[in-house]
XYZ file of C-alpha atoms in Angstrom:
554
model
C -28.958 -50.202 -54.939
C -29.940 -46.937 -53.337
C -30.569 -46.945 -49.638
C -34.059 -45.980 -48.662
C -34.504 -43.550 -45.776
C -37.779 -43.863 -43.935
C -39.082 -40.805 -42.046
C -40.690 -42.026 -38.817
C -43.538 -39.945 -37.434
C -44.300 -40.491 -33.768
C -47.803 -39.950 -32.496
C -48.635 -38.832 -28.975
C -48.623 -41.492 -26.322
C -48.705 -41.774 -22.570
C -46.011 -43.987 -21.171
C -45.982 -45.567 -17.740
C -44.587 -43.433 -14.984
C -46.104 -40.209 -16.332
C -43.603 -39.858 -19.181
C -45.054 -38.008 -22.135
C -43.917 -38.818 -25.668
C -45.387 -36.628 -28.382
C -44.550 -35.010 -31.682
C -42.705 -31.758 -30.993
C -43.023 -32.515 -27.275
C -39.575 -31.083 -26.623
C -40.898 -27.657 -27.579
C -43.871 -27.832 -25.220
C -43.524 -25.388 -22.352
C -44.888 -27.959 -19.891
C -42.618 -30.827 -20.891
C -39.055 -30.908 -19.645
C -36.367 -30.771 -22.331
C -34.021 -32.363 -19.795
C -36.020 -35.418 -18.755
C -39.220 -35.478 -20.809
C -41.265 -35.400 -17.614
C -44.379 -33.288 -17.368
C -43.948 -29.913 -15.646
C -46.814 -28.601 -13.514
C -48.585 -31.959 -13.616
C -51.706 -32.262 -11.445
C -50.331 -35.463 -9.975
C -47.347 -33.575 -8.531
C -43.696 -33.283 -9.403
C -41.843 -30.180 -10.519
C -43.899 -26.988 -10.377
C -42.713 -23.948 -12.296
C -44.184 -20.797 -13.856
C -43.790 -21.744 -17.507
C -46.139 -18.916 -18.546
C -43.842 -16.157 -17.299
C -43.274 -13.494 -19.965
C -41.203 -10.713 -18.440
C -40.822 -8.742 -15.253
C -43.763 -6.528 -14.414
C -43.069 -2.823 -13.955
C -43.646 -2.225 -10.250
C -45.596 0.770 -8.880
C -43.942 4.143 -9.447
C -41.122 2.836 -11.648
C -40.137 3.279 -15.281
C -37.925 0.981 -17.332
C -34.343 2.045 -18.034
C -32.694 -0.068 -20.734
C -29.044 -0.641 -19.939
C -26.043 0.038 -22.122
C -22.568 1.525 -22.347
C -21.719 5.092 -21.388
C -18.900 7.299 -20.166
C -19.195 7.691 -16.405
C -17.550 10.769 -14.969
C -16.791 14.275 -16.171
C -15.349 14.959 -19.603
C -16.052 18.692 -19.357
C -13.506 20.985 -17.672
C -13.165 20.257 -13.953
C -13.274 23.868 -12.809
C -13.556 22.856 -9.131
C -10.471 20.599 -9.430
C -12.220 17.853 -7.477
C -10.507 15.020 -9.436
C -13.023 12.550 -8.061
C -15.058 11.965 -11.214
C -12.499 11.191 -13.883
C -14.137 9.553 -16.929
C -14.345 5.784 -17.243
C -16.215 3.580 -19.691
C -18.914 1.551 -17.954
C -21.733 -0.820 -18.823
C -25.011 -0.886 -16.902
C -27.588 -3.655 -16.915
C -31.217 -2.737 -17.481
C -33.115 -1.690 -14.366
C -36.130 0.270 -13.158
C -36.171 3.636 -11.430
C -38.773 5.845 -9.773
C -40.066 8.378 -12.282
C -39.977 11.031 -9.535
C -38.301 11.534 -6.207
C -40.068 9.961 -3.233
C -42.635 12.550 -2.160
C -43.894 13.685 1.222
C -47.175 11.820 0.831
C -45.337 8.590 -0.079
C -43.164 8.896 3.002
C -46.152 9.769 5.211
C -47.786 6.494 4.147
C -44.666 4.734 5.427
C -44.784 6.597 8.746
C -48.491 5.866 9.163
C -47.865 2.149 8.636
C -45.076 2.046 11.221
C -47.155 3.953 13.745
C -50.118 1.598 13.262
C -48.265 -1.719 13.282
C -45.532 -0.781 15.769
C -47.203 1.798 18.064
C -44.555 3.994 19.700
C -46.396 3.926 23.024
C -45.327 0.285 23.281
C -41.860 0.416 24.936
C -40.744 -2.476 22.753
C -41.398 -0.473 19.587
C -40.659 3.040 20.792
C -37.752 3.730 18.425
C -39.191 2.174 15.237
C -41.471 5.094 14.408
C -39.314 7.880 15.835
C -36.240 6.523 14.080
C -37.983 6.857 10.709
C -39.121 10.464 11.215
C -37.442 12.982 8.877
C -35.536 15.802 10.522
C -37.768 18.821 9.903
C -35.248 21.094 11.645
C -33.049 20.984 8.537
C -35.055 23.959 7.271
C -33.814 26.255 10.023
C -31.237 28.932 9.269
C -29.636 31.096 11.939
C -30.157 34.194 9.812
C -33.283 33.198 7.898
C -36.990 32.804 8.683
C -37.952 29.304 7.558
C -40.280 28.164 10.345
C -43.136 27.745 7.870
C -41.265 24.886 6.199
C -40.122 23.481 9.541
C -43.732 23.154 10.710
C -45.543 22.384 7.455
C -43.318 20.997 4.700
C -43.587 17.306 5.622
C -47.256 17.021 6.582
C -49.274 19.837 5.024
C -51.234 18.714 1.920
C -49.941 21.765 0.054
C -46.554 19.994 -0.037
C -47.904 16.466 -0.586
C -46.302 15.999 -4.016
C -43.044 17.740 -3.142
C -39.911 15.599 -2.629
C -39.322 14.517 0.951
C -36.176 15.982 2.550
C -34.551 15.693 5.967
C -34.164 11.957 5.338
C -30.732 10.445 5.859
C -29.265 7.586 3.827
C -30.156 4.954 6.429
C -33.789 6.061 6.542
C -33.960 6.041 2.745
C -32.742 2.440 2.552
C -35.203 1.356 5.244
C -38.062 3.005 3.345
C -37.054 0.993 0.271
C -37.089 -2.239 2.305
C -40.550 -1.436 3.677
C -41.809 -0.596 0.183
C -40.589 -3.962 -1.131
C -42.695 -5.830 1.403
C -45.825 -3.740 0.835
C -45.700 -4.138 -2.951
C -45.096 -7.895 -2.746
C -48.039 -8.192 -0.376
C -50.203 -6.661 -3.099
C -48.738 -9.016 -5.728
C -49.464 -12.094 -3.601
C -52.960 -10.846 -2.885
C -53.642 -10.267 -6.584
C -52.433 -13.768 -7.492
C -54.520 -15.409 -4.761
C -51.768 -16.384 -2.331
C -53.024 -13.919 0.315
C -56.521 -12.794 1.182
C -57.575 -9.317 0.149
C -57.837 -8.062 3.714
C -54.533 -9.483 5.003
C -52.615 -6.202 4.866
C -55.439 -4.233 6.460
C -55.838 -6.720 9.299
C -52.240 -6.014 10.253
C -52.786 -2.249 10.242
C -56.028 -2.576 12.233
C -54.397 -4.821 14.817
C -56.498 -7.880 13.914
C -53.363 -9.822 12.974
C -50.010 -9.690 14.746
C -46.688 -9.065 13.109
C -46.071 -8.001 9.546
C -45.117 -9.371 6.158
C -41.477 -9.762 5.146
C -40.675 -10.850 1.603
C -37.551 -12.789 2.545
C -39.267 -14.419 5.527
C -42.128 -15.472 3.250
C -39.732 -17.023 0.738
C -37.631 -18.824 3.357
C -40.153 -19.654 6.100
C -43.662 -18.766 4.899
C -45.299 -20.331 7.954
C -43.642 -17.654 10.120
C -45.202 -14.657 8.353
C -47.821 -12.588 10.211
C -46.445 -14.049 13.442
C -47.461 -17.546 12.357
C -51.032 -16.604 11.388
C -50.611 -16.836 7.616
C -52.842 -19.922 7.316
C -55.838 -17.813 8.285
C -54.870 -15.153 5.718
C -54.562 -17.449 2.708
C -56.168 -16.458 -0.596
C -58.118 -18.379 -3.216
C -55.174 -20.663 -4.049
C -55.619 -22.458 -0.727
C -56.948 -25.918 -1.573
C -58.755 -28.287 0.790
C -57.416 -26.488 3.862
C -53.883 -26.913 2.511
C -51.870 -23.685 2.424
C -50.208 -22.793 -0.845
C -47.200 -20.476 -0.888
C -45.506 -18.655 -3.743
C -41.818 -19.258 -4.433
C -39.223 -17.426 -6.487
C -39.971 -19.887 -9.267
C -43.589 -18.690 -9.222
C -42.490 -15.423 -10.826
C -44.843 -13.434 -8.589
C -42.320 -11.987 -6.137
C -40.664 -8.811 -7.413
C -37.003 -7.968 -6.721
C -36.398 -5.514 -3.900
C -36.758 -1.771 -4.078
C -33.405 -0.164 -3.238
C -31.376 2.969 -3.747
C -29.830 3.143 -7.230
C -26.095 2.743 -7.524
C -24.145 5.841 -8.497
C -23.471 4.337 -11.929
C -27.161 3.586 -12.496
C -28.212 7.065 -11.379
C -25.697 8.818 -13.610
C -26.589 6.628 -16.605
C -30.310 7.246 -16.093
C -29.781 10.994 -15.703
C -27.743 11.275 -18.904
C -30.501 9.485 -20.860
C -28.402 9.031 -23.981
C -31.155 6.856 -25.444
C -32.673 9.981 -27.001
C -29.527 10.951 -28.872
C -26.982 9.091 -30.941
C -24.592 11.992 -31.443
C -20.961 10.955 -31.080
C -20.136 13.645 -28.533
C -22.987 12.596 -26.286
C -21.950 8.944 -26.439
C -18.442 9.920 -25.394
C -19.747 11.723 -22.331
C -20.093 15.229 -23.735
C -23.723 15.574 -22.753
C -23.809 18.261 -20.092
C -27.362 18.004 -18.735
C -30.169 15.410 -18.659
C -31.675 17.316 -21.603
C -30.162 18.184 -24.990
C -28.033 21.307 -25.340
C -25.630 23.344 -23.272
C -28.153 25.697 -21.688
C -30.628 25.530 -18.815
C -33.413 27.300 -20.721
C -35.822 25.796 -23.221
C -34.793 26.542 -26.801
C -37.861 25.059 -28.470
C -40.637 27.199 -29.877
C -43.169 26.075 -27.264
C -42.000 27.318 -23.880
C -38.961 29.093 -25.275
C -36.906 30.680 -22.515
C -38.427 28.657 -19.661
C -36.026 27.118 -17.179
C -35.711 23.340 -17.526
C -34.941 22.678 -13.864
C -35.258 24.128 -10.382
C -31.882 25.450 -9.220
C -30.173 28.515 -7.770
C -29.481 30.950 -10.588
C -27.187 33.297 -8.677
C -26.443 34.849 -5.330
C -29.788 35.592 -3.705
C -31.578 34.327 -6.818
C -33.431 31.068 -6.170
C -36.005 31.341 -8.923
C -35.742 34.500 -10.976
C -37.802 37.664 -11.131
C -41.445 37.034 -10.258
C -43.564 36.630 -13.365
C -40.603 36.744 -15.725
C -37.658 34.427 -16.185
C -38.934 32.449 -13.203
C -38.314 28.738 -12.702
C -41.560 28.423 -10.730
C -40.044 27.592 -7.351
C -38.035 29.155 -4.570
C -37.450 26.036 -2.474
C -38.318 22.592 -3.850
C -40.957 22.250 -6.558
C -43.813 19.808 -6.968
C -42.622 16.706 -8.810
C -43.312 16.613 -12.561
C -43.140 20.422 -12.741
C -40.539 20.131 -15.511
C -40.236 17.919 -18.556
C -38.844 14.412 -18.057
C -35.677 13.234 -19.757
C -35.692 10.684 -22.563
C -36.092 7.783 -20.111
C -39.238 9.401 -18.697
C -37.528 10.399 -15.428
C -38.390 13.709 -13.812
C -36.071 16.089 -11.945
C -32.807 14.269 -12.608
C -31.310 17.763 -12.412
C -32.429 20.302 -9.860
C -35.197 20.238 -7.228
C -33.339 18.006 -4.755
C -30.050 16.155 -4.898
C -30.460 12.421 -4.323
C -28.858 9.706 -2.215
C -27.351 6.757 -4.070
C -26.182 3.442 -2.645
C -22.402 3.871 -3.007
C -19.820 4.453 -0.317
C -17.786 7.491 -1.366
C -14.212 7.154 -2.528
C -12.380 9.547 -4.867
C -11.063 6.509 -6.731
C -13.224 4.692 -9.310
C -11.428 1.412 -9.962
C -12.544 0.497 -13.472
C -9.582 -1.872 -13.840
C -11.405 -4.317 -11.592
C -14.960 -3.658 -12.719
C -16.480 -1.889 -15.693
C -19.791 -3.760 -15.397
C -22.444 -2.512 -12.942
C -19.761 -0.648 -10.994
C -20.650 -0.260 -7.310
C -18.622 0.362 -4.166
C -20.465 -0.738 -1.053
C -20.893 -4.504 -1.181
C -21.229 -6.131 2.246
C -22.231 -9.731 1.570
C -24.645 -11.260 4.059
C -26.393 -14.606 4.448
C -29.365 -15.884 6.398
C -28.684 -17.067 9.936
C -29.566 -20.722 10.442
C -30.750 -21.929 13.862
C -29.963 -25.168 15.627
C -33.103 -26.670 14.127
C -31.676 -26.127 10.647
C -34.242 -23.457 9.813
C -33.780 -19.799 9.007
C -33.892 -17.550 12.085
C -36.880 -15.212 12.109
C -36.663 -12.276 14.486
C -39.594 -11.958 16.854
C -39.081 -9.772 19.887
C -35.314 -9.273 19.769
C -35.408 -6.003 17.857
C -31.919 -4.593 17.327
C -31.490 -0.829 17.561
C -28.496 1.213 16.478
C -27.493 4.551 17.978
C -26.100 6.706 15.177
C -23.170 9.088 15.736
C -25.586 12.031 15.951
C -27.582 10.329 18.713
C -30.553 9.237 16.588
C -31.776 5.724 17.380
C -32.987 3.575 14.473
C -34.226 0.003 14.258
C -31.824 -2.284 12.407
C -34.566 -4.847 11.860
C -38.322 -5.154 12.257
C -40.193 -8.043 13.906
C -40.826 -10.882 11.475
C -37.720 -10.256 9.385
C -34.958 -12.781 8.825
C -31.759 -12.486 10.801
C -28.764 -11.836 8.555
C -25.087 -12.453 9.330
C -21.899 -11.737 7.345
C -20.630 -14.469 5.050
C -17.704 -16.416 6.461
C -14.919 -18.682 5.255
C -17.462 -21.306 4.268
C -18.452 -19.033 1.363
C -15.113 -17.320 0.704
C -12.618 -20.195 0.863
C -10.683 -20.547 -2.419
C -12.961 -18.136 -4.233
C -11.508 -15.931 -6.954
C -14.258 -13.279 -7.086
C -14.367 -12.204 -3.414
C -12.535 -13.072 -0.204
C -14.415 -11.274 2.572
C -17.868 -10.099 3.564
C -17.086 -6.376 3.665
C -15.754 -5.061 0.358
C -16.310 -1.333 0.853
C -12.587 -0.599 1.067
C -11.407 -2.971 -1.670
C -8.578 -1.447 -3.762
C -9.409 2.075 -2.660
C -5.835 3.216 -2.028
C -5.821 2.610 1.714
C -2.991 0.569 3.207
C -5.621 -1.884 4.407
C -6.633 -2.614 0.818
C -3.210 -4.054 -0.046
C -1.832 -7.513 0.611
C 0.941 -5.918 2.704
C -1.597 -4.607 5.233
C 0.167 -6.115 8.263
C 3.417 -4.253 7.527
C 1.902 -0.843 8.232
C 2.058 0.918 11.567
C -0.878 0.658 13.963
C 0.116 3.520 16.236
C -3.278 5.238 15.871
C -5.102 4.861 19.168
C -8.476 4.533 17.465
C -9.290 1.020 16.257
C -11.728 2.303 13.622
C -9.015 4.387 11.986
C -6.055 2.020 12.367
C -3.820 1.904 9.328
C -6.236 4.172 7.453
C -5.301 6.619 4.753
C -8.790 8.108 4.995
C -8.297 9.194 8.590
C -11.728 10.592 9.441
C -13.040 11.973 12.756
C -14.791 9.520 15.053
C -17.355 11.130 17.330
C -18.579 8.601 19.857
C -22.098 8.240 21.209
C -22.782 6.107 24.262
C -25.828 5.305 26.370
C -25.310 5.247 30.144
C -27.043 2.960 32.635
C -29.987 5.369 32.994
C -30.589 5.535 29.247
C -29.113 8.997 28.732
C -27.165 9.579 25.521
C -23.604 10.864 25.980
C -22.115 12.578 22.945
C -18.343 12.918 22.683
C -16.879 14.948 19.828
C -13.617 13.858 18.217
C -11.411 16.880 18.914
C -8.221 15.482 17.407
C -6.247 17.880 15.205
C -4.599 15.025 13.327
C -7.525 13.877 11.205
C -6.814 14.109 7.492
C -10.170 13.406 5.855
C -13.931 13.151 6.262
C -14.060 9.909 4.287
C -14.948 6.591 5.913
C -17.143 3.570 5.233
C -20.251 5.386 6.484
C -19.974 8.276 4.010
C -22.309 7.987 1.024
C -22.511 9.609 -2.387
C -25.314 11.947 -3.379
C -25.881 13.036 -6.964
C -27.490 15.835 -8.910
C -28.047 19.517 -8.277
C -30.752 20.906 -6.008
C -32.760 24.055 -5.450
C -29.793 25.331 -3.401
C -27.160 24.631 -6.082
C -25.812 26.561 -9.059
C -26.084 25.134 -12.568
C -22.602 23.584 -12.288
C -24.016 20.806 -10.103
C -26.771 19.888 -12.585
C -24.241 17.877 -14.594
C -25.014 14.161 -13.900
C -21.275 13.468 -13.600
C -20.886 15.591 -10.469
C -20.591 13.717 -7.197
C -20.601 14.798 -3.565
C -20.725 12.978 -0.266
C -22.147 13.198 3.239
C -22.166 10.872 6.285
C -25.034 8.424 5.955
C -26.607 9.489 9.256
C -26.888 13.186 8.285
C -29.718 14.881 6.408
C -30.304 18.264 4.778
C -33.094 20.367 3.263
C -31.774 19.745 -0.258
C -31.165 15.955 -0.398
C -33.986 13.531 -1.172
C -33.994 10.134 -2.877
C -35.717 7.851 -5.324
C -35.808 4.063 -5.500
C -34.603 1.630 -8.129
C -35.201 -2.055 -8.851
C -33.065 -4.542 -10.753
C -34.445 -6.153 -13.886
C -34.405 -9.926 -14.123
C -34.384 -11.541 -17.529
C -33.865 -9.900 -20.891
C -32.068 -6.605 -21.412
C -34.848 -5.139 -23.525
C -38.609 -5.026 -23.100
C -39.125 -5.493 -26.859
C -41.297 -8.551 -27.308
C -41.260 -11.174 -30.051
C -37.707 -10.372 -31.045
C -36.339 -12.474 -33.889
C -33.265 -14.519 -32.850
C -30.076 -13.044 -34.242
C -29.105 -14.526 -37.600
C -32.650 -15.637 -38.442
C -35.186 -13.994 -40.656
C -38.602 -13.123 -39.360
C -41.382 -15.195 -40.902
């Protein structure tokens, strides 16, 4: 006798305790596949953004789909730098500013700081002044450049020109400020903040500011504890409602791109599948081996703003001209295949990495980055995250410039300790800037080396760089002491950062995305600017409705 198999069809039912049993219920986005409980139920329980599609492209950014590429120089190294030998790397997808940060973008930042933290208040005096670009970078002992010194930053004629005179520290602080301002807008749009919250802070009607990390960790502390009065339409029955990471509203932070990200984005191999380009043979952000346009439309035009020869910063007027003598307005030249402008020429750009001549691809060939200093939130005696109020920390840089390390309302951060590093295999300390970089201190035999050097900061260092000390006396005067030692062997230390790309002051050689140079992070020039990046969370590609691999589309 044949066995009969009966197909049982279950109809929807509500079971005691809020458990939902329904046909195909496991595929419902609001029913847990782990427990069968309802998600986002009105009665309470687990709340989660089950409608999230993909990360929104934040203001000013374009999407850069990640992939594999050859980082470093495959062309002849005519300068014999030996600091950009080729390695195969993989980069995750990310976002990057389509242009360099412009003067008008940076002026918005300065205006905000001046309004919220007025410099006439002794408590805030260094917040605004510490963010000011150094306009004196335009001066030349044997050149007349006072017009740029006085006008380049603020005059509307230069509004859409890349900001310069900004050091690496100022660039990173701008990115942090930008993160908070954009997330304020996102929370306002989604109804978590009132529409006038950000303007009340600028107008002095509300104290303190908005910090993304403070909002996520201690939302009641934001706006100096006044956030309840600045709630948006999501506030229900006088009960404040706060967004969380699981809400999908908060964007990742703006930051400087890593060197690997910048070089990958500049190469823009997405527009070409030629074998030589894939293997790192692509010389410029555009196709071809020349700096002039070879297409019929615009034939002969320069494709970037750079120095063409001694005394030649733009070409003969009206003919063979690149359209600029100093910097050029952003978007003056065609973008590369990622939609990024001026990835060669105009200004060189800061990236996040600490400079070392060694690229250790044996340890990492995935999102390579040298500069990790792992931090964690400081927890108070009450078990809550510490939010900084009036204890603003300032840092005096080696050149005497005073900058704010933190702003009021931000979370206090401290280095990770043994609690996080004990018995880990992936990292063993908070500061990893010098990991496997060739210094004696990067080896396990560190204690065997001599410590005869009188300077603690350079003890047992192969990269024996000068240390110029800056001190503040009891009257507040800054005392600058140059390091006059004749025994220093290098300019490299943990405060020296990489900058990439050619500038209006550079010959065509430096337009190659593989080239790398470095400068102390507290210094600035008239030819280095920056642009921001943002990590992508979720899928590698922005292509929607992709068919799972191995399945046919219906």
